Amino acid sequence: MFTQEKIIQLTNTLVQQRGFQGFSYADLEAGIGIRKASIHHHFPSKTDLGLAYCDYKTQQFQELAAALRQLPAGVPRLKGYLDAFADCAAQGQMCGAYAMLTDSHLLLPELQIAVYRLAQTEQHLLQDILATGQHSKQLHLAQPPAAMAMVVSSALKGALLLNRVPPHAAYADAVTTIIRWLSADTASSHPTPHPNQETS
C-alpha cells in the first residue's frame, strides 16, 4: 500500500473516532511510523488532507451505490445502506461524513464546500434508494424522498453516536425501527387513520 493511501486510511479511522479537528499530523506520524515531513509532502496542509479525505469518502459512497443497485429495490436495498455502517457501530465510531459536518464551521471555505458536496452525495444515494423503493411499492414514504432521506440519515447517524455508550444497542434498534417504519408491508398492516376517524 502506498504512503498516501495509508495516510488517508488512518485519517478515516481518526475522523470517525475523534472528528477532523481531534487529531494532528503527529497522530498520523505515530500511527503510520513515518516522519511528519513525509506527510506534508503528500498533504502540505490539513485542509489539503481534508479535501483528499472528502474525495476518498465520496468514492466510497459511489462504490456503495453501485453495489446497492445490484440488490432488489425496497427493503433489501435500504437495509444494505443501513448495514454499511455496522462496522462504525461495532467500533464505536461516527460516520465520517457527519464527523466532518460536525467540525465544518471551523474549516476553511474550500473544505466546507467539499464537506457539503460529500454530504449531498450520501443524501442523493439514500434519496435514490427511497425513491426506487417507493416506485416499486416496496417502501412507504410519508414525505417526498429528499425529505425522508434527511430524516433517515440523521436518525441513523445520531444512533451511531448513542451507540458509543451502554448498552450499545442504539444502532441496531435504529436499523430495525427505520425498516419497520418504511416497509410497505408494515405500513399496510397499520394504516394511518383519517383525520376525522375516531381511534380507540
mmCIF file with all atom_site columns, C-alpha atoms in Angstrom, residues 123-124 126-135 141-152:
data_model
loop_
_atom_site.group_PDB
_atom_site.id
_atom_site.type_symbol
_atom_site.label_atom_id
_atom_site.label_alt_id
_atom_site.label_comp_id
_atom_site.label_asym_id
_atom_site.label_entity_id
_atom_site.label_seq_id
_atom_site.pdbx_PDB_ins_code
_atom_site.Cartn_x
_atom_site.Cartn_y
_atom_site.Cartn_z
_atom_site.occupancy
_atom_site.B_iso_or_equiv
_atom_site.pdbx_formal_charge
_atom_site.auth_seq_id
_atom_site.auth_comp_id
_atom_site.auth_asym_id
_atom_site.auth_atom_id
_atom_site.pdbx_PDB_model_num
ATOM 1  C CA . GLN A 1 123 ? -28.148 12.238 0.568  1.00 0.00 ? 123 GLN A CA 1
ATOM 2  C CA . HIS A 1 124 ? -28.625 11.588 -3.152 1.00 0.00 ? 124 HIS A CA 1
ATOM 3  C CA . LEU A 1 126 ? -30.252 7.482  0.066  1.00 0.00 ? 126 LEU A CA 1
ATOM 4  C CA . GLN A 1 127 ? -32.839 9.544  -1.795 1.00 0.00 ? 127 GLN A CA 1
ATOM 5  C CA . ASP A 1 128 ? -32.494 7.220  -4.788 1.00 0.00 ? 128 ASP A CA 1
ATOM 6  C CA . ILE A 1 129 ? -32.922 4.157  -2.547 1.00 0.00 ? 129 ILE A CA 1
ATOM 7  C CA . LEU A 1 130 ? -36.117 5.594  -1.086 1.00 0.00 ? 130 LEU A CA 1
ATOM 8  C CA . ALA A 1 131 ? -37.499 6.828  -4.418 1.00 0.00 ? 131 ALA A CA 1
ATOM 9  C CA . THR A 1 132 ? -36.982 3.496  -6.197 1.00 0.00 ? 132 THR A CA 1
ATOM 10 C CA . GLY A 1 133 ? -38.435 1.664  -3.206 1.00 0.00 ? 133 GLY A CA 1
ATOM 11 C CA . GLN A 1 134 ? -41.494 3.895  -3.296 1.00 0.00 ? 134 GLN A CA 1
ATOM 12 C CA . HIS A 1 135 ? -41.849 3.499  -7.059 1.00 0.00 ? 135 HIS A CA 1
ATOM 13 C CA . LEU A 1 141 ? -42.884 7.270  2.482  1.00 0.00 ? 141 LEU A CA 1
ATOM 14 C CA . ALA A 1 142 ? -44.847 9.844  4.460  1.00 0.00 ? 142 ALA A CA 1
ATOM 15 C CA . GLN A 1 143 ? -42.932 12.702 2.774  1.00 0.00 ? 143 GLN A CA 1
ATOM 16 C CA . PRO A 1 144 ? -41.011 13.187 -0.512 1.00 0.00 ? 144 PRO A CA 1
ATOM 17 C CA . PRO A 1 145 ? -37.834 11.077 -0.847 1.00 0.00 ? 145 PRO A CA 1
ATOM 18 C CA . ALA A 1 146 ? -35.494 14.052 -0.373 1.00 0.00 ? 146 ALA A CA 1
ATOM 19 C CA . ALA A 1 147 ? -37.086 14.984 2.947  1.00 0.00 ? 147 ALA A CA 1
ATOM 20 C CA . MET A 1 148 ? -37.205 11.372 4.096  1.00 0.00 ? 148 MET A CA 1
ATOM 21 C CA . ALA A 1 149 ? -33.541 10.869 3.182  1.00 0.00 ? 149 ALA A CA 1
ATOM 22 C CA . MET A 1 150 ? -32.568 13.706 5.507  1.00 0.00 ? 150 MET A CA 1
ATOM 23 C CA . VAL A 1 151 ? -34.664 12.254 8.342  1.00 0.00 ? 151 VAL A CA 1
ATOM 24 C CA . VAL A 1 152 ? -33.396 8.684  7.897  1.00 0.00 ? 152 VAL A CA 1
#
